[in-house]
Amino acid sequence: VHFTPLPNRQLHGLWQSLIFDSNIKQKLIYYAQTLDCFSMFKLASELEITSPWCINFNRIILLYGPSGTGKTSLCKSLCQQISIRMQNKIFKSHESSSECGYSRFRLIEIPCHSMVSKWFGQSSMIISKYFECIENELKNSRESTYIFILFDEIESLLNSRESSVNNNDPSDVIRIVNTIIIRLDRLNNLVNTLNYSKKKTEVKKKCNFIVLATSNLITLIDSAFLDRADFTQYIGPPGIESIYSILLNCLNELLKYKILTYDGIS
């Protein structure tokens, strides 16, 4: 598991450099703001409320589309952007700035390709160990810590169980999907006990994390995971206007560092 502290200098400027035809970046920010708003008003986080399932969300973002369209970069830059806004307390929530109180941010990258083993039953054990690492990080983290969990090319693990049965795939494939779905549900239901005094104890869900996933082939992903994703967005190849903006930015950078000159362009 790769841990990256946020904000990170290596991700500086990545958010601004990504250009898409739609307002996908603003939609992602709105989604994160909504989660922050729900957390601020303790919606679906207090376990003792009358109707805990009235407003339910899984804190999962899924970006899918062809390879090379910027899905992974968008996920990482989103984490960077959220961490900057929360750290500076300019993350707008409801009608005023949210007093989120987060001061420490971490990005956990899960290498999906390294979870698959040729040995029967070994993959499920590897996946369980990865999730135990994530759960321990959440349990041991302070309330001021916010964690982003990134699964890149998640279709390599979450193959549709129905297709696996029809294709007579090994039962280990189904076991892998079952393990991930159960672990994601367990992650979403992870609780935190706060002792304010000897007489008062508050029990609430952990709400200081977001799960991000990318996929090149969404049709291969099991429907159980697709149902759990709160935000699903297609990221396609850039259109004409986006291509023009990307090339213009590249030329401006070359001119800025005098690699190209206006005389050379003309």
Tab-separated table of C-alpha atoms in Angstrom:
chain	number	residue	atom	x	y	z
A	1	VAL	CA	0.000	0.000	0.000
A	2	HIS	CA	1.355	3.402	-1.003
A	3	PHE	CA	0.706	6.313	1.387
A	4	THR	CA	0.970	9.912	0.162
A	5	PRO	CA	0.600	12.899	2.502
A	6	LEU	CA	-1.597	15.699	1.171
A	7	PRO	CA	-1.313	18.412	-0.013
A	8	ASN	CA	1.654	17.107	-1.996
A	9	ARG	CA	4.088	19.144	-4.078
A	10	GLN	CA	4.163	16.471	-6.804
A	11	LEU	CA	0.445	17.045	-7.427
A	12	HIS	CA	0.730	20.838	-7.546
A	13	GLY	CA	-0.950	22.294	-10.647
A	14	LEU	CA	-2.387	18.947	-11.797
A	15	TRP	CA	-5.996	19.983	-11.146
A	16	GLN	CA	-5.663	23.135	-13.245
A	17	SER	CA	-3.939	21.278	-16.107
A	18	LEU	CA	-6.787	18.775	-16.575
A	19	ILE	CA	-9.268	19.903	-19.230
A	20	PHE	CA	-12.570	18.145	-19.953
A	21	ASP	CA	-15.538	18.870	-22.198
A	22	SER	CA	-18.036	18.691	-19.327
A	23	ASN	CA	-17.976	20.330	-15.900
A	24	ILE	CA	-16.878	17.063	-14.310
A	25	LYS	CA	-14.417	18.756	-11.953
A	26	GLN	CA	-17.103	21.010	-10.506
A	27	LYS	CA	-19.465	18.037	-10.101
A	28	LEU	CA	-16.825	16.155	-8.113
A	29	ILE	CA	-16.270	19.168	-5.869
A	30	TYR	CA	-20.037	19.444	-5.322
A	31	TYR	CA	-20.172	15.760	-4.362
A	32	ALA	CA	-17.361	16.172	-1.838
A	33	GLN	CA	-19.075	19.285	-0.465
A	34	THR	CA	-22.292	17.294	-0.061
A	35	LEU	CA	-20.477	14.629	1.955
A	36	ASP	CA	-18.969	17.353	4.104
A	37	CYS	CA	-22.404	18.914	4.567
A	38	PHE	CA	-23.924	15.573	5.607
A	39	SER	CA	-21.081	15.004	8.050
A	40	MET	CA	-21.485	18.478	9.516
A	41	PHE	CA	-25.184	17.870	10.188
A	42	LYS	CA	-24.406	14.274	11.263
A	43	LEU	CA	-26.752	12.751	8.682
A	44	ALA	CA	-26.383	8.958	8.493
A	45	SER	CA	-23.561	9.096	11.018
A	46	GLU	CA	-25.366	9.022	14.355
A	47	LEU	CA	-26.233	5.403	15.143
A	48	GLU	CA	-28.901	6.292	17.684
A	49	ILE	CA	-31.115	8.385	15.413
A	50	THR	CA	-34.634	7.177	14.685
A	51	SER	CA	-34.113	6.379	11.003
A	52	PRO	CA	-30.400	5.777	10.244
A	53	TRP	CA	-31.097	4.593	6.686
A	54	CYS	CA	-33.232	7.573	5.658
A	55	ILE	CA	-30.200	9.206	4.020
A	56	ASN	CA	-27.608	6.603	3.132
A	57	PHE	CA	-24.409	6.999	1.134
A	58	ASN	CA	-21.304	4.874	0.668
A	59	ARG	CA	-18.684	7.583	-0.011
A	60	ILE	CA	-17.624	5.886	-3.287
A	61	ILE	CA	-16.661	7.642	-6.552
A	62	LEU	CA	-16.273	5.639	-9.786
A	63	LEU	CA	-14.717	7.146	-12.921
A	64	TYR	CA	-14.766	5.000	-16.053
A	65	GLY	CA	-13.801	5.358	-19.691
A	66	PRO	CA	-11.056	4.588	-22.223
A	67	SER	CA	-7.466	4.299	-21.112
A	68	GLY	CA	-5.423	7.503	-21.094
A	69	THR	CA	-8.290	9.957	-20.593
A	70	GLY	CA	-7.053	11.227	-17.213
A	71	LYS	CA	-9.179	9.241	-14.751
A	72	THR	CA	-6.379	8.451	-12.296
A	73	SER	CA	-4.923	11.949	-12.558
A	74	LEU	CA	-8.367	13.426	-11.910
A	75	CYS	CA	-8.799	11.274	-8.791
A	76	LYS	CA	-5.414	12.265	-7.383
A	77	SER	CA	-5.877	15.942	-8.182
A	78	LEU	CA	-9.347	15.853	-6.602
A	79	CYS	CA	-7.828	14.532	-3.373
A	80	GLN	CA	-5.239	17.303	-3.538
A	81	GLN	CA	-7.909	19.948	-4.149
A	82	ILE	CA	-10.162	18.747	-1.317
A	83	SER	CA	-7.251	18.623	1.121
A	84	ILE	CA	-6.257	22.212	0.266
A	85	ARG	CA	-9.807	23.523	0.636
A	86	MET	CA	-10.457	21.688	3.887
A	87	GLN	CA	-7.099	22.661	5.317
A	88	ASN	CA	-7.759	26.319	4.579
A	89	LYS	CA	-11.378	25.996	5.763
A	90	ILE	CA	-12.787	27.363	2.525
A	91	PHE	CA	-14.753	24.209	1.763
A	92	LYS	CA	-18.237	25.653	1.313
A	93	SER	CA	-20.946	23.580	2.927
A	94	HIS	CA	-24.601	24.634	3.305
A	95	GLU	CA	-24.678	28.440	3.679
A	96	SER	CA	-21.332	28.984	5.350
A	97	SER	CA	-17.851	27.573	5.493
A	98	SER	CA	-17.669	24.191	7.154
A	99	GLU	CA	-15.643	24.004	10.331
A	100	CYS	CA	-14.338	20.596	9.345
A	101	GLY	CA	-11.329	20.690	11.648
A	102	TYR	CA	-9.191	18.439	9.440
A	103	SER	CA	-5.486	19.176	9.534
A	104	ARG	CA	-3.956	15.948	8.205
A	105	PHE	CA	-4.733	14.286	4.864
A	106	ARG	CA	-3.477	11.020	3.383
A	107	LEU	CA	-3.932	9.286	0.030
A	108	ILE	CA	-3.830	5.470	0.114
A	109	GLU	CA	-3.270	3.889	-3.321
A	110	ILE	CA	-4.295	0.236	-3.651
A	111	PRO	CA	-2.481	-1.656	-6.467
A	112	CYS	CA	-5.313	-3.851	-7.770
A	113	HIS	CA	-3.036	-5.763	-10.150
A	114	SER	CA	-0.844	-6.995	-7.290
A	115	MET	CA	-3.785	-8.438	-5.359
A	116	VAL	CA	-4.402	-11.316	-7.768
A	117	SER	CA	-2.477	-14.495	-6.979
A	118	LYS	CA	-2.097	-17.682	-9.007
A	119	TRP	CA	-2.595	-19.725	-5.836
A	120	PHE	CA	-6.157	-20.742	-4.962
A	121	GLY	CA	-7.617	-18.708	-2.096
A	122	GLN	CA	-4.536	-16.523	-1.766
A	123	SER	CA	-6.096	-13.477	-3.457
A	124	SER	CA	-8.875	-13.178	-0.868
A	125	MET	CA	-6.305	-13.281	1.922
A	126	ILE	CA	-4.234	-10.550	0.246
A	127	ILE	CA	-7.323	-8.358	-0.213
A	128	SER	CA	-8.331	-8.849	3.428
A	129	LYS	CA	-4.858	-7.772	4.561
A	130	TYR	CA	-5.054	-4.614	2.443
A	131	PHE	CA	-8.433	-3.701	3.918
A	132	GLU	CA	-7.218	-4.464	7.429
A	133	CYS	CA	-4.428	-1.977	6.809
A	134	ILE	CA	-6.993	0.628	5.716
A	135	GLU	CA	-9.271	-0.084	8.683
A	136	ASN	CA	-6.374	0.197	11.108
A	137	GLU	CA	-5.412	3.515	9.541
A	138	LEU	CA	-8.970	4.791	10.036
A	139	LYS	CA	-9.276	3.416	13.556
A	140	ASN	CA	-5.925	4.762	14.686
A	141	SER	CA	-6.251	8.100	12.931
A	142	ARG	CA	-7.333	11.132	14.860
A	143	GLU	CA	-10.590	12.913	14.141
A	144	SER	CA	-8.527	15.596	12.406
A	145	THR	CA	-7.250	13.109	9.774
A	146	TYR	CA	-9.003	12.685	6.401
A	147	ILE	CA	-8.174	9.657	4.239
A	148	PHE	CA	-8.611	9.087	0.481
A	149	ILE	CA	-8.547	5.478	-0.796
A	150	LEU	CA	-7.822	4.973	-4.517
A	151	PHE	CA	-8.439	1.714	-6.427
A	152	ASP	CA	-6.961	2.017	-9.928
A	153	GLU	CA	-8.376	-0.264	-12.670
A	154	ILE	CA	-10.732	-1.934	-10.238
A	155	GLU	CA	-12.272	-4.152	-12.932
A	156	SER	CA	-9.242	-6.440	-12.545
A	157	LEU	CA	-10.685	-7.458	-9.168
A	158	LEU	CA	-14.435	-6.905	-9.408
A	159	ASN	CA	-15.395	-9.086	-12.362
A	160	SER	CA	-19.139	-9.686	-12.637
A	161	ARG	CA	-20.052	-12.810	-10.660
A	162	GLU	CA	-22.866	-13.626	-13.064
A	163	SER	CA	-20.446	-13.628	-16.008
A	164	SER	CA	-17.958	-15.697	-14.006
A	165	VAL	CA	-20.591	-18.366	-13.386
A	166	ASN	CA	-21.685	-18.415	-17.038
A	167	ASN	CA	-18.061	-18.673	-18.212
A	168	ASN	CA	-17.209	-21.396	-15.687
A	169	ASP	CA	-14.484	-19.244	-14.132
A	170	PRO	CA	-12.719	-20.541	-11.008
A	171	SER	CA	-14.653	-20.071	-7.764
A	172	ASP	CA	-11.766	-17.968	-6.483
A	173	VAL	CA	-12.933	-15.141	-8.797
A	174	ILE	CA	-16.318	-15.058	-7.056
A	175	ARG	CA	-14.643	-15.250	-3.659
A	176	ILE	CA	-12.545	-12.164	-4.502
A	177	VAL	CA	-15.637	-10.111	-5.385
A	178	ASN	CA	-17.476	-11.265	-2.261
A	179	THR	CA	-14.518	-10.290	-0.088
A	180	ILE	CA	-14.247	-6.779	-1.568
A	181	ILE	CA	-17.998	-6.078	-1.319
A	182	ILE	CA	-18.125	-7.259	2.299
A	183	ARG	CA	-15.027	-5.256	3.192
A	184	LEU	CA	-16.376	-2.081	1.566
A	185	ASP	CA	-19.618	-2.412	3.531
A	186	ARG	CA	-17.625	-2.992	6.688
A	187	LEU	CA	-15.525	0.076	5.926
A	188	ASN	CA	-18.625	2.216	5.499
A	189	ASN	CA	-20.043	0.928	8.789
A	190	LEU	CA	-16.824	1.451	10.724
A	191	VAL	CA	-17.706	3.150	13.980
A	192	ASN	CA	-15.935	5.472	16.330
A	193	THR	CA	-16.662	5.702	20.058
A	194	LEU	CA	-16.128	9.063	21.708
A	195	ASN	CA	-16.112	9.274	25.506
A	196	TYR	CA	-17.058	12.774	26.623
A	197	SER	CA	-17.583	11.857	30.257
A	198	LYS	CA	-18.319	8.884	32.451
A	199	LYS	CA	-22.037	9.337	31.843
A	200	LYS	CA	-22.058	10.275	28.149
A	201	THR	CA	-20.654	8.244	25.281
A	202	GLU	CA	-21.275	9.039	21.600
A	203	VAL	CA	-21.074	6.306	18.971
A	204	LYS	CA	-20.972	7.387	15.335
A	205	LYS	CA	-19.802	6.239	11.930
A	206	LYS	CA	-16.416	7.194	10.596
A	207	CYS	CA	-16.990	9.893	7.985
A	208	ASN	CA	-13.437	11.073	7.379
A	209	PHE	CA	-12.745	9.094	4.196
A	210	ILE	CA	-13.646	8.821	0.500
A	211	VAL	CA	-13.187	5.777	-1.758
A	212	LEU	CA	-12.215	6.508	-5.380
A	213	ALA	CA	-12.075	3.910	-8.161
A	214	THR	CA	-11.207	3.971	-11.862
A	215	SER	CA	-12.103	1.499	-14.595
A	216	ASN	CA	-11.409	1.081	-18.287
A	217	LEU	CA	-14.184	-1.514	-18.717
A	218	ILE	CA	-17.219	-0.779	-16.576
A	219	THR	CA	-19.229	-3.541	-18.255
A	220	LEU	CA	-16.998	-6.116	-16.547
A	221	ILE	CA	-17.589	-4.758	-13.036
A	222	ASP	CA	-19.959	-6.583	-10.709
A	223	SER	CA	-23.340	-4.879	-10.317
A	224	ALA	CA	-23.081	-4.936	-6.503
A	225	PHE	CA	-20.200	-2.470	-6.620
A	226	LEU	CA	-21.905	-0.296	-9.245
A	227	ASP	CA	-24.971	-0.053	-6.991
A	228	ARG	CA	-22.794	1.105	-4.099
A	229	ALA	CA	-21.097	3.901	-6.040
A	230	ASP	CA	-22.662	7.251	-5.120
A	231	PHE	CA	-21.029	9.107	-8.007
A	232	THR	CA	-20.405	7.403	-11.369
A	233	GLN	CA	-19.006	9.442	-14.262
A	234	TYR	CA	-17.827	8.621	-17.777
A	235	ILE	CA	-14.507	10.209	-18.784
A	236	GLY	CA	-14.113	10.134	-22.552
A	237	PRO	CA	-11.556	11.400	-25.070
A	238	PRO	CA	-11.307	15.202	-25.338
A	239	GLY	CA	-13.455	17.038	-27.860
A	240	ILE	CA	-12.305	19.703	-30.313
A	241	GLU	CA	-12.482	22.576	-27.810
A	242	SER	CA	-10.623	20.592	-25.145
A	243	ILE	CA	-7.937	19.545	-27.633
A	244	TYR	CA	-7.478	23.194	-28.647
A	245	SER	CA	-7.150	24.277	-24.991
A	246	ILE	CA	-4.642	21.500	-24.243
A	247	LEU	CA	-2.469	22.382	-27.242
A	248	LEU	CA	-2.697	26.088	-26.417
A	249	ASN	CA	-1.501	25.432	-22.855
A	250	CYS	CA	1.386	23.337	-24.185
A	251	LEU	CA	2.462	26.089	-26.578
A	252	ASN	CA	2.242	28.706	-23.833
A	253	GLU	CA	4.511	26.594	-21.617
A	254	LEU	CA	7.053	26.193	-24.424
A	255	LEU	CA	6.964	29.944	-25.052
A	256	LYS	CA	7.233	30.685	-21.345
A	257	TYR	CA	10.518	28.802	-21.034
A	258	LYS	CA	11.691	30.067	-24.461
A	259	ILE	CA	11.905	26.589	-25.938
A	260	LEU	CA	9.806	28.040	-28.755
A	261	THR	CA	9.765	31.642	-29.955
A	262	TYR	CA	7.086	33.612	-31.750
A	263	ASP	CA	9.419	33.900	-34.736
A	264	GLY	CA	9.712	30.136	-34.888
A	265	ILE	CA	5.932	29.685	-34.769
A	266	SER	CA	5.282	32.258	-37.474
